[in-house]
Amino acid sequence: MLNADIEKVLVDEKQLDEITTRLAKQIDEDYKDTKNRLVMVCILKGSLMFMSDLMKKVTVPVEIDCMKVSSYGRGTTSTGSINIYLDLIRPDIEECDLLIIEDIVDSGNTLSYLTKYLKNRGAKSVRTCTLLDKPSRREVEYTPDYVGLEIPDEFVIGYGLDYAERYRALPYIGVLKPSVYMQK
Ligand code: PRP
């Protein structure tokens, strides 16, 4: 039964499976000839579930790492500032093709900043892969290299995405009922 706080399911488990299968094939194709170490970098916490499903389907040799950053203040709006809480710590970054894995691109601030930051640290290449993209919300010009699905500006949760740390464990992407986050 649907969680009572969910208005509708936007992307169900079957669609998520199809999306990760398609993206993994594209990644396999694009990195099959690389001489560098391919590292998928999970941006915690929202990308946990997407990253774990995606990396199981990628067949080229891949290493994994994590970063924790934050662009959001409290509630539903972006502040535009990026804090790094857990950095990428590895001595061989100059030998790596980094593929940043995100759950969602909203303002574009996080990936725009992270791409520049990791290139400046000497990575051979930096690309980005997002499950969801909300182009209508951009504050900076930014286009991810791999996109699972473009979505309208709705408040989505589940499959790693949260509202106030809730709903991350749901196996689908749902739209939250406005009554849950609107001031009453
Ligand atoms: C979300 C999301 C991205 C970022 C996207 O993370 O996971 O990292 O915001 O927004 P932007 O394009 O406006 O920068 P959040 O800070 O909510 O952390 P979480 O993944 O731990 O939930």
Coordinates of N, CA and C and ligand atoms in Angstrom, one line a residue:
M1 N 0.8 -1.2 0.0 CA 0.0 0.0 0.0 C 0.9 1.3 0.0
L2 N 0.4 2.3 -0.7 CA 1.2 3.5 -0.8 C 1.3 4.2 0.6
N3 N 2.5 4.8 0.9 CA 2.7 5.6 2.1 C 1.6 6.7 2.1
A4 N 1.0 7.0 3.2 CA -0.1 8.0 3.3 C 0.4 9.4 3.0
D5 N 1.7 9.7 3.0 CA 2.1 11.0 2.7 C 2.4 11.2 1.2
I6 N 2.3 10.2 0.4 CA 2.6 10.2 -1.0 C 1.4 10.5 -1.8
E7 N 1.5 11.5 -2.7 CA 0.4 11.9 -3.6 C 0.3 10.9 -4.7
K8 N 1.5 10.6 -5.3 CA 1.5 9.6 -6.5 C 2.9 9.1 -6.6
V9 N 3.0 7.9 -7.3 CA 4.2 7.4 -7.7 C 4.6 8.0 -9.0
L10 N 5.8 8.6 -9.1 CA 6.3 9.2 -10.3 C 7.1 8.3 -11.1
V11 N 8.0 7.5 -10.4 CA 8.8 6.5 -11.1 C 8.8 5.2 -10.3
D12 N 8.2 4.2 -10.9 CA 8.1 2.9 -10.2 C 9.3 2.0 -10.3
E13 N 9.3 0.9 -9.6 CA 10.5 0.1 -9.5 C 11.0 -0.5 -10.9
K14 N 10.0 -0.8 -11.7 CA 10.3 -1.3 -13.0 C 11.0 -0.2 -13.9
Q15 N 10.4 1.0 -13.8 CA 11.1 2.1 -14.5 C 12.5 2.4 -14.0
L16 N 12.7 2.3 -12.7 CA 14.0 2.6 -12.2 C 15.0 1.5 -12.7
D17 N 14.5 0.3 -12.7 CA 15.3 -0.8 -13.2 C 15.7 -0.5 -14.7
E18 N 14.8 -0.1 -15.5 CA 15.0 0.2 -16.9 C 16.0 1.4 -17.1
I19 N 15.8 2.4 -16.2 CA 16.7 3.6 -16.3 C 18.2 3.2 -15.9
T20 N 18.4 2.4 -14.8 CA 19.7 2.0 -14.4 C 20.3 1.1 -15.5
T21 N 19.6 0.2 -16.1 CA 20.1 -0.6 -17.2 C 20.6 0.2 -18.3
R22 N 19.8 1.2 -18.8 CA 20.1 2.0 -19.9 C 21.4 2.8 -19.6
L23 N 21.4 3.4 -18.4 CA 22.6 4.3 -18.1 C 23.9 3.4 -18.0
A24 N 23.8 2.2 -17.4 CA 24.9 1.3 -17.2 C 25.5 1.0 -18.6
K25 N 24.6 0.7 -19.6 CA 25.0 0.4 -20.9 C 25.8 1.6 -21.5
Q26 N 25.3 2.8 -21.3 CA 26.0 4.0 -21.9 C 27.3 4.1 -21.2
I27 N 27.4 3.9 -19.9 CA 28.7 4.1 -19.2 C 29.7 3.0 -19.7
D28 N 29.2 1.8 -19.8 CA 30.1 0.7 -20.4 C 30.7 1.1 -21.7
E29 N 29.8 1.6 -22.6 CA 30.2 2.0 -23.9 C 31.3 3.1 -23.9
D30 N 31.0 4.1 -23.1 CA 31.8 5.3 -23.0 C 33.2 5.1 -22.4
Y31 N 33.3 4.1 -21.5 CA 34.5 3.9 -20.7 C 35.2 2.6 -21.1
K32 N 34.7 1.9 -22.1 CA 35.3 0.6 -22.4 C 36.8 0.7 -22.8
D33 N 37.2 1.8 -23.4 CA 38.6 1.9 -23.9 C 39.5 2.7 -23.0
T34 N 39.0 3.2 -21.8 CA 39.8 4.0 -21.0 C 41.0 3.3 -20.4
K35 N 42.1 4.0 -20.3 CA 43.3 3.4 -19.7 C 43.4 3.8 -18.2
N36 N 42.4 4.6 -17.8 CA 42.5 5.2 -16.4 C 41.6 4.4 -15.5
R37 N 41.8 4.6 -14.2 CA 40.9 4.0 -13.3 C 39.6 4.7 -13.2
L38 N 38.5 4.0 -13.5 CA 37.2 4.6 -13.4 C 36.6 4.5 -12.0
V39 N 36.3 5.7 -11.4 CA 35.8 5.7 -10.1 C 34.4 6.3 -10.1
M40 N 33.4 5.6 -9.6 CA 32.1 6.1 -9.4 C 32.0 6.8 -8.0
V41 N 31.7 8.1 -8.0 CA 31.7 8.8 -6.7 C 30.3 9.1 -6.3
C42 N 29.9 8.4 -5.3 CA 28.5 8.5 -4.7 C 28.4 9.8 -3.9
I43 N 27.5 10.7 -4.2 CA 27.3 11.9 -3.4 C 26.2 11.5 -2.4
L44 N 26.7 11.4 -1.1 CA 25.8 11.0 0.0 C 24.8 12.1 0.3
K45 N 23.7 11.8 0.9 CA 23.2 10.5 1.1 C 22.2 10.1 0.0
G46 N 21.7 11.1 -0.7 CA 20.6 10.8 -1.6 C 20.9 9.8 -2.8
S47 N 22.2 9.7 -3.1 CA 22.5 8.8 -4.3 C 22.8 7.4 -3.9
L48 N 22.7 7.0 -2.6 CA 23.0 5.7 -2.2 C 22.3 4.6 -3.0
M49 N 21.0 4.6 -3.1 CA 20.3 3.5 -3.7 C 20.5 3.5 -5.2
F50 N 20.6 4.6 -5.8 CA 20.8 4.7 -7.3 C 22.2 4.2 -7.6
M51 N 23.2 4.6 -6.8 CA 24.6 4.2 -7.0 C 24.7 2.7 -6.9
S52 N 24.1 2.1 -5.8 CA 24.2 0.7 -5.6 C 23.5 -0.1 -6.7
D53 N 22.4 0.3 -7.2 CA 21.8 -0.4 -8.3 C 22.5 -0.2 -9.6
L54 N 23.0 1.0 -9.9 CA 23.7 1.3 -11.1 C 25.1 0.5 -11.2
M55 N 25.8 0.5 -10.1 CA 27.2 -0.1 -10.2 C 27.1 -1.6 -10.4
K56 N 26.0 -2.2 -9.9 CA 25.8 -3.6 -10.2 C 25.7 -4.0 -11.6
K57 N 25.2 -3.0 -12.4 CA 25.0 -3.2 -13.8 C 26.1 -2.8 -14.7
V58 N 27.0 -2.0 -14.2 CA 28.2 -1.6 -15.0 C 29.1 -2.7 -15.1
T59 N 29.6 -3.1 -16.3 CA 30.5 -4.3 -16.4 C 31.9 -3.9 -16.7
V60 N 32.2 -2.6 -17.0 CA 33.6 -2.3 -17.1 C 34.2 -2.2 -15.7
P61 N 35.5 -2.4 -15.5 CA 36.1 -2.3 -14.2 C 35.8 -1.0 -13.5
V62 N 35.3 -1.0 -12.3 CA 35.0 0.3 -11.7 C 35.4 0.2 -10.2
E63 N 35.8 1.4 -9.7 CA 36.1 1.5 -8.2 C 35.0 2.4 -7.7
I64 N 34.8 2.4 -6.4 CA 33.8 3.3 -5.8 C 34.4 4.2 -4.7
D65 N 33.8 5.3 -4.6 CA 34.2 6.2 -3.5 C 32.9 7.1 -3.1
C66 N 33.0 7.9 -2.1 CA 31.9 8.7 -1.6 C 32.3 10.1 -1.3
M67 N 31.4 11.0 -1.4 CA 31.6 12.3 -0.9 C 30.3 12.7 -0.2
K68 N 30.4 13.6 0.7 CA 29.1 14.2 1.3 C 29.2 15.7 1.2
V69 N 28.3 16.2 0.5 CA 28.2 17.7 0.3 C 26.8 18.1 0.7
S70 N 26.7 19.4 0.8 CA 25.3 19.9 1.1 C 25.1 21.3 0.4
S71 N 24.0 21.3 -0.3 CA 23.7 22.6 -0.9 C 22.5 23.2 -0.3
Y72 N 21.7 22.4 0.4 CA 20.4 22.9 0.9 C 20.5 23.4 2.3
G73 N 19.8 24.4 2.6 CA 19.5 24.8 4.0 C 18.3 23.9 4.4
R74 N 17.5 24.4 5.3 CA 16.4 23.6 5.8 C 15.2 23.8 4.8
G75 N 14.3 22.8 4.8 CA 13.1 22.9 4.0 C 13.3 22.6 2.6
T76 N 12.6 23.3 1.7 CA 12.6 22.9 0.3 C 13.3 23.8 -0.7
T77 N 14.0 24.8 -0.2 CA 14.7 25.7 -1.2 C 16.2 25.6 -1.0
S78 N 16.9 25.8 -2.1 CA 18.3 25.8 -2.2 C 18.9 27.1 -1.8
T79 N 20.1 27.0 -1.0 CA 20.7 28.3 -0.6 C 21.8 28.7 -1.6
G80 N 22.2 27.7 -2.5 CA 23.3 28.1 -3.5 C 24.7 27.9 -3.0
S81 N 24.9 27.7 -1.7 CA 26.2 27.5 -1.2 C 26.5 26.0 -0.9
I82 N 27.7 25.6 -1.2 CA 28.1 24.2 -1.1 C 29.1 24.0 0.0
N83 N 28.8 23.0 0.8 CA 29.7 22.6 1.9 C 30.2 21.2 1.6
I84 N 31.5 21.0 1.8 CA 32.0 19.6 1.7 C 32.2 19.1 3.1
Y85 N 31.4 18.0 3.4 CA 31.5 17.4 4.7 C 32.4 16.2 4.7
L86 N 32.4 15.5 3.6 CA 33.3 14.3 3.4 C 34.0 14.5 2.0
D87 N 35.3 14.7 2.0 CA 35.9 14.9 0.8 C 36.4 13.6 0.1
L88 N 36.8 13.7 -1.1 CA 37.3 12.5 -1.8 C 38.8 12.4 -1.4
I89 N 39.1 11.4 -0.7 CA 40.5 11.2 -0.2 C 41.1 10.0 -0.9
R90 N 41.9 10.2 -1.9 CA 42.7 9.1 -2.5 C 43.9 9.7 -3.2
P91 N 45.1 9.0 -3.1 CA 46.3 9.5 -3.5 C 46.5 9.5 -5.1
D92 N 45.6 8.8 -5.7 CA 45.8 8.5 -7.2 C 44.8 9.3 -8.0
I93 N 44.3 10.4 -7.5 CA 43.2 11.1 -8.3 C 43.7 11.5 -9.7
E94 N 44.9 11.7 -9.9 CA 45.4 12.1 -11.2 C 45.4 10.9 -12.2
E95 N 45.2 9.7 -11.7 CA 45.1 8.6 -12.6 C 43.6 8.2 -12.9
C96 N 42.7 9.0 -12.4 CA 41.3 8.5 -12.4 C 40.3 9.3 -13.3
D97 N 39.4 8.5 -13.9 CA 38.2 9.1 -14.6 C 37.2 9.1 -13.5
L98 N 36.7 10.3 -13.1 CA 35.7 10.3 -12.0 C 34.3 10.4 -12.6
L99 N 33.4 9.6 -12.2 CA 32.0 9.7 -12.6 C 31.2 10.0 -11.3
I100 N 30.7 11.2 -11.2 CA 30.0 11.6 -10.0 C 28.5 11.2 -10.2
I101 N 28.0 10.5 -9.2 CA 26.7 9.9 -9.2 C 25.8 10.7 -8.3
E102 N 24.7 11.3 -8.8 CA 23.8 12.1 -8.1 C 22.4 11.6 -8.2
D103 N 21.6 11.8 -7.2 CA 20.1 11.5 -7.3 C 19.3 12.5 -8.0
I104 N 19.7 13.8 -7.9 CA 18.9 14.8 -8.5 C 19.7 16.1 -8.8
V105 N 19.5 16.7 -9.9 CA 20.0 18.0 -10.2 C 18.9 19.0 -10.2
D106 N 19.1 20.1 -9.4 CA 18.0 21.0 -9.1 C 18.5 22.4 -9.6
S107 N 19.1 23.2 -8.7 CA 19.7 24.5 -9.2 C 20.9 24.3 -10.1
G108 N 21.6 23.2 -9.9 CA 22.8 22.9 -10.7 C 24.0 23.3 -9.9
N109 N 23.9 24.0 -8.7 CA 25.0 24.5 -8.0 C 25.9 23.3 -7.5
T110 N 25.4 22.2 -7.1 CA 26.2 21.2 -6.5 C 27.1 20.6 -7.6
L111 N 26.6 20.2 -8.7 CA 27.4 19.5 -9.7 C 28.3 20.5 -10.5
S112 N 27.8 21.7 -10.6 CA 28.7 22.7 -11.3 C 29.9 22.9 -10.4
Y113 N 29.7 23.1 -9.1 CA 30.8 23.3 -8.2 C 31.7 22.1 -8.1
L114 N 31.1 20.9 -7.9 CA 31.9 19.7 -7.7 C 32.8 19.3 -9.0
T115 N 32.2 19.5 -10.2 CA 32.9 19.2 -11.4 C 34.2 20.1 -11.5
K116 N 34.1 21.4 -11.2 CA 35.2 22.2 -11.3 C 36.2 21.9 -10.2
Y117 N 35.7 21.6 -9.0 CA 36.6 21.3 -7.8 C 37.4 20.0 -8.1
L118 N 36.8 19.0 -8.6 CA 37.5 17.7 -8.9 C 38.4 17.8 -10.1
K119 N 38.1 18.6 -11.1 CA 39.0 18.8 -12.2 C 40.2 19.5 -11.7
N120 N 40.0 20.5 -10.8 CA 41.2 21.3 -10.3 C 42.1 20.4 -9.5
R121 N 41.5 19.3 -8.9 CA 42.4 18.4 -8.1 C 43.1 17.4 -9.0
G122 N 43.0 17.6 -10.3 CA 43.8 16.8 -11.2 C 43.3 15.5 -11.8
A123 N 42.0 15.3 -11.6 CA 41.4 14.0 -12.2 C 41.6 14.1 -13.7
K124 N 41.8 12.9 -14.3 CA 41.9 12.8 -15.8 C 40.7 13.3 -16.5
S125 N 39.5 12.9 -15.9 CA 38.2 13.4 -16.5 C 37.2 13.4 -15.4
V126 N 36.2 14.3 -15.5 CA 35.1 14.3 -14.5 C 33.8 14.4 -15.3
R127 N 33.0 13.4 -15.1 CA 31.6 13.4 -15.7 C 30.6 13.2 -14.6
T128 N 29.3 13.5 -15.0 CA 28.3 13.4 -14.0 C 27.1 12.6 -14.5
C129 N 26.5 11.8 -13.6 CA 25.4 11.0 -13.9 C 24.3 11.2 -12.8
T130 N 23.1 11.7 -13.3 CA 22.1 11.9 -12.3 C 20.8 11.1 -12.6
L131 N 20.2 10.6 -11.6 CA 19.0 9.8 -11.8 C 17.9 10.8 -12.3
L132 N 17.7 11.9 -11.6 CA 16.6 12.8 -12.0 C 17.2 14.2 -12.3
D133 N 16.5 14.9 -13.2 CA 17.0 16.2 -13.6 C 15.7 17.1 -13.6
K134 N 15.9 18.3 -12.9 CA 14.8 19.3 -12.9 C 15.3 20.5 -13.6
P135 N 15.4 20.5 -15.0 CA 16.0 21.7 -15.7 C 15.3 23.0 -15.4
S136 N 14.0 22.9 -15.1 CA 13.3 24.2 -14.9 C 13.7 24.9 -13.6
R137 N 14.5 24.3 -12.8 CA 14.9 24.9 -11.5 C 16.4 25.4 -11.5
R138 N 17.0 25.4 -12.7 CA 18.4 25.8 -12.8 C 18.6 27.3 -12.3
E139 N 19.7 27.5 -11.5 CA 20.2 28.8 -11.2 C 21.5 29.1 -11.9
V140 N 22.2 28.0 -12.2 CA 23.4 28.1 -13.0 C 23.3 27.2 -14.2
E141 N 24.0 27.6 -15.3 CA 23.9 26.8 -16.5 C 24.7 25.5 -16.2
Y142 N 24.0 24.3 -16.3 CA 24.7 23.1 -16.1 C 23.9 21.9 -16.8
T143 N 24.6 21.1 -17.5 CA 24.0 19.9 -18.2 C 24.8 18.7 -17.7
P144 N 24.1 17.8 -17.0 CA 24.8 16.5 -16.6 C 25.1 15.7 -17.9
D145 N 26.1 14.8 -17.8 CA 26.5 14.0 -18.9 C 25.5 12.8 -19.1
Y146 N 25.0 12.3 -18.0 CA 24.1 11.2 -18.1 C 22.8 11.6 -17.3
V147 N 21.7 11.4 -17.9 CA 20.4 11.7 -17.1 C 19.5 10.6 -17.2
G148 N 19.0 10.1 -16.1 CA 18.0 9.0 -16.0 C 16.6 9.5 -16.5
L149 N 16.2 10.6 -16.0 CA 14.8 11.1 -16.3 C 14.7 12.6 -16.0
E150 N 14.2 13.4 -16.9 CA 13.8 14.8 -16.7 C 12.5 14.8 -16.0
I151 N 12.3 15.6 -15.0 CA 11.0 15.6 -14.3 C 10.6 17.1 -14.1
P152 N 9.3 17.3 -13.9 CA 8.8 18.6 -13.6 C 9.1 19.0 -12.2
D153 N 8.9 20.2 -11.8 CA 9.2 20.8 -10.5 C 8.2 20.3 -9.5
E154 N 8.3 19.0 -9.1 CA 7.5 18.5 -8.0 C 8.4 18.1 -6.9
F155 N 7.8 18.0 -5.7 CA 8.6 17.6 -4.5 C 8.7 16.1 -4.5
V156 N 9.8 15.6 -4.9 CA 10.0 14.1 -5.0 C 10.8 13.5 -3.9
I157 N 10.4 12.3 -3.4 CA 11.1 11.6 -2.4 C 11.1 10.1 -2.7
G158 N 11.9 9.4 -1.9 CA 12.0 8.0 -2.1 C 13.3 7.6 -2.9
Y159 N 13.6 6.3 -2.9 CA 14.8 5.8 -3.6 C 16.0 6.6 -3.3
G160 N 16.2 7.0 -2.0 CA 17.3 7.8 -1.6 C 17.0 9.2 -1.2
L161 N 16.0 9.8 -1.9 CA 15.6 11.2 -1.7 C 14.8 11.4 -0.5
D162 N 15.0 12.4 0.2 CA 14.3 12.6 1.5 C 13.5 13.9 1.6
Y163 N 12.6 14.0 2.5 CA 12.2 15.3 3.1 C 12.4 15.2 4.6
A164 N 13.2 16.1 5.1 CA 13.6 16.1 6.5 C 14.1 14.7 7.0
E165 N 14.9 14.1 6.1 CA 15.5 12.8 6.4 C 14.5 11.6 6.3
R166 N 13.3 11.9 6.0 CA 12.3 10.8 5.9 C 12.1 10.3 4.4
Y167 N 11.6 9.1 4.3 CA 11.2 8.5 3.0 C 12.3 8.0 2.1
R168 N 13.6 8.1 2.6 CA 14.7 7.7 1.7 C 14.6 6.2 1.4
A169 N 14.0 5.4 2.2 CA 14.1 3.9 2.0 C 12.9 3.4 1.1
L170 N 12.1 4.3 0.7 CA 11.0 3.8 -0.2 C 11.6 3.3 -1.5
P171 N 11.1 2.2 -2.1 CA 11.8 1.7 -3.3 C 11.4 2.3 -4.6
Y172 N 10.6 3.4 -4.6 CA 10.1 4.1 -5.8 C 10.3 5.6 -5.5
I173 N 10.2 6.4 -6.6 CA 10.2 7.8 -6.5 C 8.7 8.3 -6.4
G174 N 8.4 9.0 -5.4 CA 7.0 9.5 -5.2 C 7.0 11.0 -5.1
V175 N 5.8 11.5 -5.3 CA 5.6 12.9 -5.1 C 4.9 13.1 -3.7
L176 N 5.5 14.0 -2.9 CA 5.0 14.2 -1.6 C 3.8 15.1 -1.6
K177 N 2.8 14.8 -0.7 CA 1.6 15.6 -0.6 C 2.0 17.0 -0.1
P178 N 1.6 18.1 -0.7 CA 2.0 19.4 -0.2 C 1.7 19.6 1.2
S179 N 0.6 19.0 1.7 CA 0.2 19.2 3.1 C 1.3 18.7 4.1
V180 N 2.2 17.9 3.6 CA 3.3 17.4 4.5 C 4.3 18.5 4.7
Y181 N 4.6 19.3 3.7 CA 5.7 20.3 3.9 C 5.2 21.8 3.9
M182 N 3.9 22.0 3.6 CA 3.4 23.4 3.7 C 3.1 23.7 5.2
Q183 N 3.3 25.0 5.5 CA 2.9 25.5 6.9 C 1.4 25.4 6.9
K184 N 0.9 24.9 8.0 CA -0.5 24.8 8.2 C -1.0 26.1 8.9
Ligands
PRP1 C1 20.5 17.2 -2.9 C2 20.9 16.3 -4.0 C3 22.0 17.0 -4.7 C4 21.7 18.4 -4.5 C5 21.1 19.0 -5.8 O1 21.3 16.9 -1.8 O2 21.2 15.0 -3.5 O3 23.3 16.7 -4.1 O4 20.8 18.5 -3.4 O5 20.7 20.3 -5.7 P1 21.3 21.5 -6.5 O6 21.3 21.1 -8.0 O7 20.3 22.6 -6.2 O8 22.7 21.8 -6.0 P2 21.1 17.4 -0.3 O9 21.9 18.5 0.0 O10 19.6 17.5 -0.1 O11 21.6 16.1 0.5 P3 21.2 14.6 0.6 O12 21.6 14.0 -0.7 O13 22.0 14.1 1.8 O14 19.7 14.5 0.8

